[in-house]
Every structure is written in C-alpha cells, then in structure tokens.
Short mmCIF file of C-alpha atoms in Angstrom, two decimals:
data_model
loop_
_atom_site.label_atom_id
_atom_site.label_comp_id
_atom_site.label_asym_id
_atom_site.label_seq_id
_atom_site.Cartn_x
_atom_site.Cartn_y
_atom_site.Cartn_z
CA MET U 2 168.68 -67.80 85.35
CA SER U 3 170.67 -70.73 87.05
CA ASP U 4 169.62 -69.72 90.50
CA LEU U 5 165.94 -70.10 89.10
CA MET U 6 166.16 -72.75 87.28
CA HIS U 7 167.22 -74.66 90.08
CA ARG U 8 164.33 -73.80 91.88
CA LEU U 9 162.31 -74.75 89.33
CA LYS U 10 161.00 -77.72 91.66
CA ALA U 11 160.50 -76.05 94.91
CA LEU U 12 158.74 -72.96 92.63
CA ALA U 13 156.58 -76.08 91.39
CA VAL U 14 156.02 -77.24 95.20
CA LEU U 15 155.51 -73.68 96.05
CA GLN U 16 152.46 -73.42 93.46
CA ALA U 17 150.17 -76.32 94.49
CA VAL U 18 150.49 -75.19 98.07
CA LEU U 19 148.87 -71.70 97.13
CA GLU U 20 145.92 -73.44 95.03
CA THR U 21 145.29 -75.84 97.77
CA GLY U 22 145.48 -74.26 100.85
CA SER U 23 147.73 -77.06 103.34
CA PHE U 24 150.91 -78.61 102.89
CA SER U 25 149.08 -82.00 103.02
CA GLN U 26 146.63 -80.93 100.01
CA ALA U 27 149.74 -80.02 97.88
CA ALA U 28 151.71 -83.23 98.71
CA GLN U 29 148.86 -85.63 97.83
CA ARG U 30 148.49 -83.61 94.18
CA LEU U 31 152.45 -83.74 93.71
CA PHE U 32 153.14 -87.02 95.14
CA ILE U 33 155.35 -86.22 97.06
CA THR U 34 155.22 -86.18 101.53
CA GLN U 35 154.05 -83.79 103.56
CA SER U 36 157.51 -83.28 104.61
CA ALA U 37 159.21 -82.89 101.60
CA VAL U 38 156.53 -80.10 100.79
CA SER U 39 158.03 -77.74 103.59
CA GLN U 40 161.16 -78.48 102.72
CA HIS U 41 160.84 -76.94 99.38
CA VAL U 42 159.28 -74.33 101.58
CA LYS U 43 161.40 -74.01 104.07
CA GLN U 44 164.40 -73.62 101.13
CA LEU U 45 162.64 -70.93 99.14
CA GLU U 46 161.69 -68.83 102.69
CA ALA U 47 165.40 -68.99 103.41
CA ALA U 48 165.96 -66.97 99.63
CA LEU U 49 163.07 -65.10 100.15
CA GLY U 50 161.89 -64.29 103.11
CA PRO U 51 158.25 -65.83 105.06
CA LEU U 52 155.92 -67.32 102.36
CA PHE U 53 153.43 -67.88 104.89
CA VAL U 54 152.27 -67.28 108.51
CA ARG U 55 151.43 -70.72 110.43
CA GLY U 56 148.39 -70.92 112.52
CA PRO U 57 146.79 -74.25 114.33
CA ARG U 58 144.46 -74.95 111.72
CA GLN U 59 144.92 -72.47 108.51
CA LEU U 60 148.20 -71.76 106.57
CA THR U 61 147.35 -67.81 105.20
CA PRO U 62 149.74 -66.44 102.58
CA THR U 63 152.15 -63.59 103.04
CA PRO U 64 152.17 -60.87 100.37
CA LEU U 65 155.43 -62.06 99.24
CA ALA U 66 153.33 -65.14 98.28
CA GLU U 67 150.34 -63.60 96.87
CA GLY U 68 152.81 -61.48 94.54
CA LEU U 69 154.24 -64.51 93.31
CA ARG U 70 150.69 -66.66 92.54
CA PRO U 71 149.46 -64.73 89.69
CA TYR U 72 153.57 -64.89 87.49
CA LEU U 73 153.61 -69.11 89.32
CA SER U 74 150.05 -70.15 87.82
CA GLN U 75 151.05 -68.73 84.25
CA GLY U 76 154.90 -69.90 84.33
CA PHE U 77 153.73 -73.65 85.38
CA ALA U 78 150.94 -73.39 81.98
CA GLN U 79 152.70 -72.08 79.50
CA LEU U 80 155.40 -74.45 79.84
CA GLN U 81 152.64 -77.33 80.07
CA ALA U 82 151.41 -75.44 76.89
CA GLY U 83 155.33 -75.54 75.75
CA TRP U 84 155.90 -79.04 76.57
CA GLN U 85 152.81 -80.45 74.89
CA GLN U 86 153.03 -78.53 71.65
CA ALA U 87 157.25 -80.12 71.86
CA GLN U 88 155.25 -83.58 71.83
CA GLY U 89 153.49 -82.91 68.85
CA ARG U 90 150.13 -83.71 70.45
CA GLN U 91 147.35 -81.34 70.69
CA ASP U 92 144.81 -82.61 73.84
CA ASN U 93 141.40 -81.86 72.79
CA GLN U 94 139.65 -83.13 75.68
CA VAL U 95 141.57 -81.36 77.95
CA VAL U 96 140.09 -78.03 79.25
CA THR U 97 141.61 -75.52 81.51
CA ILE U 98 140.18 -73.05 84.02
CA THR U 99 140.92 -70.80 86.29
CA VAL U 100 137.95 -69.81 89.62
CA LEU U 101 137.84 -68.11 92.88
CA PRO U 102 138.17 -70.97 95.61
CA SER U 103 135.47 -69.96 97.36
CA PHE U 104 133.23 -71.10 93.68
CA ALA U 105 135.48 -73.64 93.42
CA SER U 106 134.98 -75.12 96.91
CA CYS U 107 131.50 -74.27 97.34
CA TRP U 108 129.61 -74.08 94.72
CA LEU U 109 132.03 -76.08 91.53
CA PHE U 110 133.97 -79.41 93.15
CA PRO U 111 130.46 -80.40 94.78
CA ARG U 112 129.28 -80.33 91.15
CA LEU U 113 132.05 -82.35 88.99
CA PRO U 114 130.87 -85.76 89.69
CA SER U 115 127.58 -84.76 87.82
CA PHE U 116 130.38 -83.47 85.07
CA ASN U 117 132.52 -87.21 85.38
CA ARG U 118 129.74 -88.76 84.59
CA CYS U 119 128.75 -86.94 81.74
CA CYS U 120 132.09 -86.02 79.65
CA PRO U 121 133.73 -88.84 81.64
CA ASP U 122 136.14 -88.34 78.32
CA VAL U 123 136.89 -84.83 79.35
CA GLU U 124 139.61 -84.58 81.26
CA LEU U 125 139.43 -80.55 83.67
CA ARG U 126 142.34 -78.64 84.57
CA LEU U 127 141.21 -76.19 87.50
CA SER U 128 143.60 -72.84 88.49
CA VAL U 129 141.69 -72.17 91.61
CA SER U 130 142.94 -68.51 92.87
CA ASP U 131 141.58 -65.34 93.95
CA GLN U 132 143.86 -63.51 91.22
CA VAL U 133 142.81 -62.53 87.30
CA GLN U 134 144.71 -64.35 85.29
CA ASP U 135 145.34 -63.45 81.55
CA LEU U 136 143.58 -66.28 79.79
CA ALA U 137 146.20 -66.16 76.95
CA ALA U 138 149.47 -65.85 79.20
CA GLY U 139 147.92 -68.45 81.08
CA GLY U 140 146.95 -71.21 78.13
CA LEU U 141 143.33 -71.58 79.69
CA ASP U 142 140.48 -71.85 78.15
CA LEU U 143 137.75 -70.75 80.77
CA ALA U 144 137.83 -68.41 84.03
CA ILE U 145 134.28 -67.79 86.11
CA ARG U 146 134.77 -65.21 87.54
CA PHE U 147 132.98 -62.32 90.23
CA GLY U 148 132.36 -58.74 89.12
CA PRO U 149 131.27 -56.13 87.05
CA GLY U 150 131.40 -58.29 83.75
CA HIS U 151 133.87 -56.02 81.98
CA TYR U 152 136.23 -58.39 80.19
CA PRO U 153 137.51 -56.65 76.89
CA GLY U 154 138.89 -58.85 73.99
CA LEU U 155 136.61 -62.33 75.73
CA LEU U 156 133.90 -63.87 75.41
CA VAL U 157 131.21 -63.68 78.39
CA GLU U 158 128.09 -64.63 79.35
CA ARG U 159 126.47 -63.89 82.81
CA LEU U 160 126.00 -67.02 84.73
CA MET U 161 124.20 -66.18 87.89
CA GLY U 162 123.28 -62.94 90.00
CA ASP U 163 123.94 -63.30 93.62
CA ALA U 164 122.71 -61.66 97.06
CA LEU U 165 123.92 -61.94 100.82
CA PHE U 166 122.41 -62.58 104.29
CA PRO U 167 122.79 -63.32 107.79
CA VAL U 168 123.96 -66.66 109.15
CA ALA U 169 124.71 -68.49 112.22
CA ALA U 170 125.37 -71.69 113.31
CA PRO U 171 122.99 -73.40 116.08
CA SER U 172 125.53 -73.75 118.46
CA LEU U 173 126.10 -69.88 118.78
CA LEU U 174 122.28 -69.33 118.68
CA ALA U 175 122.12 -71.59 121.12
CA SER U 176 124.10 -70.37 124.15
CA GLN U 177 123.95 -66.59 122.63
CA GLY U 178 120.99 -66.17 121.84
CA THR U 179 118.76 -65.62 118.46
CA PRO U 180 117.99 -62.52 117.18
CA ALA U 181 115.25 -61.48 116.93
CA SER U 182 115.75 -58.02 114.86
CA PRO U 183 118.79 -56.80 113.15
CA ALA U 184 118.89 -54.41 115.56
CA ASP U 185 120.41 -57.17 117.86
CA LEU U 186 123.35 -57.59 115.73
CA ALA U 187 124.78 -55.16 117.81
CA ALA U 188 125.02 -58.27 120.57
CA HIS U 189 127.01 -60.14 118.87
CA LEU U 190 130.09 -60.47 117.19
CA LEU U 191 130.08 -60.60 113.51
CA LEU U 192 132.94 -61.76 110.71
CA GLN U 193 133.62 -60.84 107.51
CA ASP U 194 135.26 -61.16 103.68
CA ASN U 195 137.30 -58.82 102.42
CA SER U 196 134.90 -57.54 100.39
CA PRO U 197 133.72 -53.78 99.65
CA PRO U 198 131.46 -52.58 102.27
CA ALA U 199 128.62 -52.64 99.30
CA MET U 200 128.95 -56.41 98.76
CA ASN U 201 129.41 -56.51 102.88
CA TRP U 202 128.30 -55.29 105.84
CA PRO U 203 127.57 -51.78 106.08
CA GLY U 204 125.49 -52.46 103.01
CA TRP U 205 123.16 -54.99 104.72
CA LEU U 206 123.19 -53.25 107.98
CA ALA U 207 121.82 -49.84 105.58
CA GLN U 208 119.77 -52.01 103.58
CA ALA U 209 118.31 -53.12 107.36
CA GLY U 210 117.58 -49.35 108.69
CA GLN U 211 120.80 -49.73 110.83
CA ALA U 212 123.50 -47.32 108.78
CA ASP U 213 124.50 -46.34 112.40
CA LEU U 214 124.46 -50.06 114.38
CA PRO U 215 127.01 -49.84 116.57
CA VAL U 216 128.55 -53.52 116.06
CA ARG U 217 131.50 -55.22 116.98
CA TYR U 218 133.83 -56.46 114.07
CA GLY U 219 135.77 -60.37 114.73
CA MET U 220 137.84 -62.09 112.38
CA MET U 221 138.23 -61.20 108.28
CA VAL U 222 138.92 -63.76 106.14
CA SER U 223 139.99 -63.18 102.48
CA ASP U 224 138.27 -66.54 101.27
CA ALA U 225 133.45 -66.04 101.11
CA GLY U 226 134.14 -69.53 101.30
CA GLN U 227 136.55 -69.98 104.38
CA LEU U 228 133.96 -67.35 105.99
CA LEU U 229 131.29 -70.32 105.91
CA GLY U 230 133.44 -71.99 107.81
CA MET U 231 133.91 -69.66 110.28
CA ALA U 232 130.36 -69.34 110.78
CA GLN U 233 129.48 -73.39 111.21
CA ALA U 234 132.62 -73.64 113.82
CA GLY U 235 130.78 -70.81 116.07
CA LEU U 236 132.97 -68.20 115.66
CA GLY U 237 130.38 -64.89 115.02
CA ILE U 238 127.56 -63.97 112.45
CA ALA U 239 128.89 -64.16 108.74
CA LEU U 240 126.88 -62.28 106.30
CA ALA U 241 126.76 -64.74 103.82
CA ARG U 242 126.47 -65.10 99.70
CA ARG U 243 123.68 -67.61 98.58
CA SER U 244 125.52 -69.04 95.98
CA LEU U 245 128.22 -70.62 98.37
CA LEU U 246 126.47 -71.98 101.16
CA GLY U 247 125.30 -75.14 99.40
CA THR U 248 123.44 -77.81 101.54
CA SER U 249 124.26 -76.04 104.52
CA LEU U 250 121.13 -74.90 105.34
CA ALA U 251 118.37 -77.28 104.34
CA ASP U 252 120.98 -79.95 106.78
CA GLY U 253 121.37 -77.19 109.79
CA ARG U 254 124.83 -76.11 109.48
CA LEU U 255 123.86 -72.70 109.33
CA ILE U 256 120.76 -71.27 110.33
CA ARG U 257 119.26 -68.01 108.18
CA LEU U 258 118.50 -65.13 110.64
CA PHE U 259 116.01 -62.36 109.08
CA ASP U 260 114.49 -62.57 105.75
CA SER U 261 116.14 -59.12 104.14
CA GLU U 262 119.16 -59.96 102.18
CA LEU U 263 121.25 -57.68 99.61
CA ALA U 264 121.54 -57.90 95.79
CA SER U 265 125.13 -58.00 95.05
CA PRO U 266 126.74 -55.15 92.76
CA PHE U 267 128.54 -58.34 90.88
CA SER U 268 127.74 -61.84 89.04
CA TYR U 269 129.40 -64.72 87.77
CA PHE U 270 130.45 -64.30 84.52
CA LEU U 271 131.28 -67.33 82.13
CA VAL U 272 135.25 -65.79 80.29
CA GLN U 273 136.30 -67.82 77.36
CA ARG U 274 139.21 -66.89 74.95
CA PRO U 275 138.05 -66.67 71.52
CA GLN U 276 140.01 -69.41 69.98
CA SER U 277 139.06 -71.66 72.99
CA ALA U 278 135.10 -71.17 72.31
CA GLY U 279 135.36 -73.37 69.09
CA ARG U 280 136.58 -76.56 70.76
CA PRO U 281 134.09 -79.18 71.31
CA ALA U 282 135.16 -80.19 74.53
CA VAL U 283 135.40 -76.72 76.38
CA GLY U 284 131.80 -76.17 75.16
CA ARG U 285 130.60 -79.30 76.46
CA PHE U 286 132.00 -78.13 79.53
CA VAL U 287 130.18 -75.11 78.91
CA ARG U 288 126.62 -77.24 77.99
CA TRP U 289 127.03 -78.70 81.46
CA LEU U 290 127.53 -74.99 83.52
CA GLN U 291 124.73 -73.86 81.68
CA GLN U 292 123.04 -76.39 83.01
CA GLU U 293 123.77 -77.24 86.18
CA ILE U 294 122.94 -73.30 86.54
CA ARG U 295 119.44 -74.27 85.38
CA GLN U 296 118.80 -77.54 86.99
CA PRO U 297 120.86 -78.57 89.48
CA GLY U 298 121.60 -82.63 88.53
CA SER U 299 120.74 -83.46 85.21
CA CYS U 300 122.92 -83.03 82.68
CA GLY U 301 123.45 -81.09 79.14
CA ALA U 302 126.94 -81.74 78.25
CA SER U 303 125.76 -83.87 75.26
#
C-alpha cells in the first residue's frame, strides 16, 4: 500500500493522459509541464512495463494501460466524492458525465458553448473513456452510451439512432479518382475502426450488393472519431457514422461517396442513476441535451 500511495500523483497524471490522449493536453489540464507528465509516465513504466506506443503523431495506450483505465477513472472519482463529503459541502451545481471519446470530440464538445450560455452556473465534469463505467462506483450522474440500450438498474432514454456511409477527402479523390460505384472500392484502401462487422465495411458492402468484393483494408483505429481524422488526412476511404461528421461534409473536408447507407444496430442512449435524476442541475443538462438533438443551436435548459 505504501508503494501505491507513493505513486498516486503519477497515477493521476496517467489518468489525465488516457482521458486527453496526449502528454501536452494532460499537462494543460494538470497545470504542469509536458516534461513532468513524461517523467511521471516513465516512472510508472519502469515499475509496470510499457503503457503507451509512441508514434510520430499518435499516442496509443497498451493493453496494460487500457486495463488500468477503468480503475483509475472510478478510483479518482470516488476520492473526489469522498473529499467533497469530508469538506461538508454538496455541490449541487456539478454534473458528472461519462462519454465515449468519439462522441465527446465530434458531437458534444463543439456544442458545449451553447450549454455554457444556457447554464453558466452549472459545472460539467466529463470522464471521456471507451470503457463502460459503473456510474454508482464512479460517483457519476450520467452516461451517454452507444449500444443496444439494455442497462439494468438505470434510467435509460434513447437519444438518437445512427447510420454509416463511405466518405473520403477531396485530396484523395483528386489523386486517385472518385469511385463511380461500390464495386470501384476494390481499387481503394479502406479504413476501419474496431466496430463489429454489422456496423462496419462488411455490413455496408453486403447491403450495397458487394459482399464478395475483394477489398484492401488499411489501418484500423479503435476510436470512430479518429477514423474521420484519418480520412480527412487522405489515408483512405472511411465508413463514417453520420452522428460524428459534424460540419465536415458541409465545409468540404470530407465528401460522401454514395447514397446507400447502413442503419446502425446501435443507438445513443442517455443513462442516469435514479439518485441523480431529481437534481435540478442534472435536469437542466438533460433538457439541453434533448433540445440540442431535436433543434441544434437552441437553448432548452431553462
């Protein structure tokens, strides 16, 4: 236990790196230098083994780091809740939420200025993770989950469905040509995330009548939001989720290739702890979220 206590600060740094995806962003969040972040991670790696695969532009957590992620998120959330309780104050204006990295970066973050204008007195605390977190154990009020919708013991509301279709960067199409039909995809490199086949290229190709098309798969990434970044960089053609595209089609960063789209078997769900549902601050965020889905840009949090 003494060794663990000695490493609490380094573990807090590791959690920040896992949540932000980079040393520099973790440093900004913690108000320390990037060099200090690197030193803390190196100390943990000396004791445990490699925690990240460091690429020129990407930091990829190893299975060891991914295994630690849910324990860190839940552990520090419980510490925070315990500290607040020990101080004898109930912060009724704080709403704690866990959300997928792809949904956070592509859908939620660009819309949060609207929430801040509607509810400037409500503080959101976001746990960005691709792990399904225990809301009670983590001291969390809400979760926005992408899945089948079965979450026992919690209040569940379907927010919206989704659909998938191929997209590519204008630069890629200019250099390699625009495929005129789904069969032409055989001449292109296809990018994919780790979604199941039913909501990935095999599902879309089957629907387009090209189930046996010999295709070349390029890189695979675990985060659907990062998949769009790879497509924008011209690395290949991606099968994109409509919910995550934002303005990238309207402003020309990506181009949709075909009319055919694959309905996702999963939907976005708002999941609440029953104990949190009656809190006014939680209710204000929920109403804003519902209104933002129905009518983007309006304020429905009052």
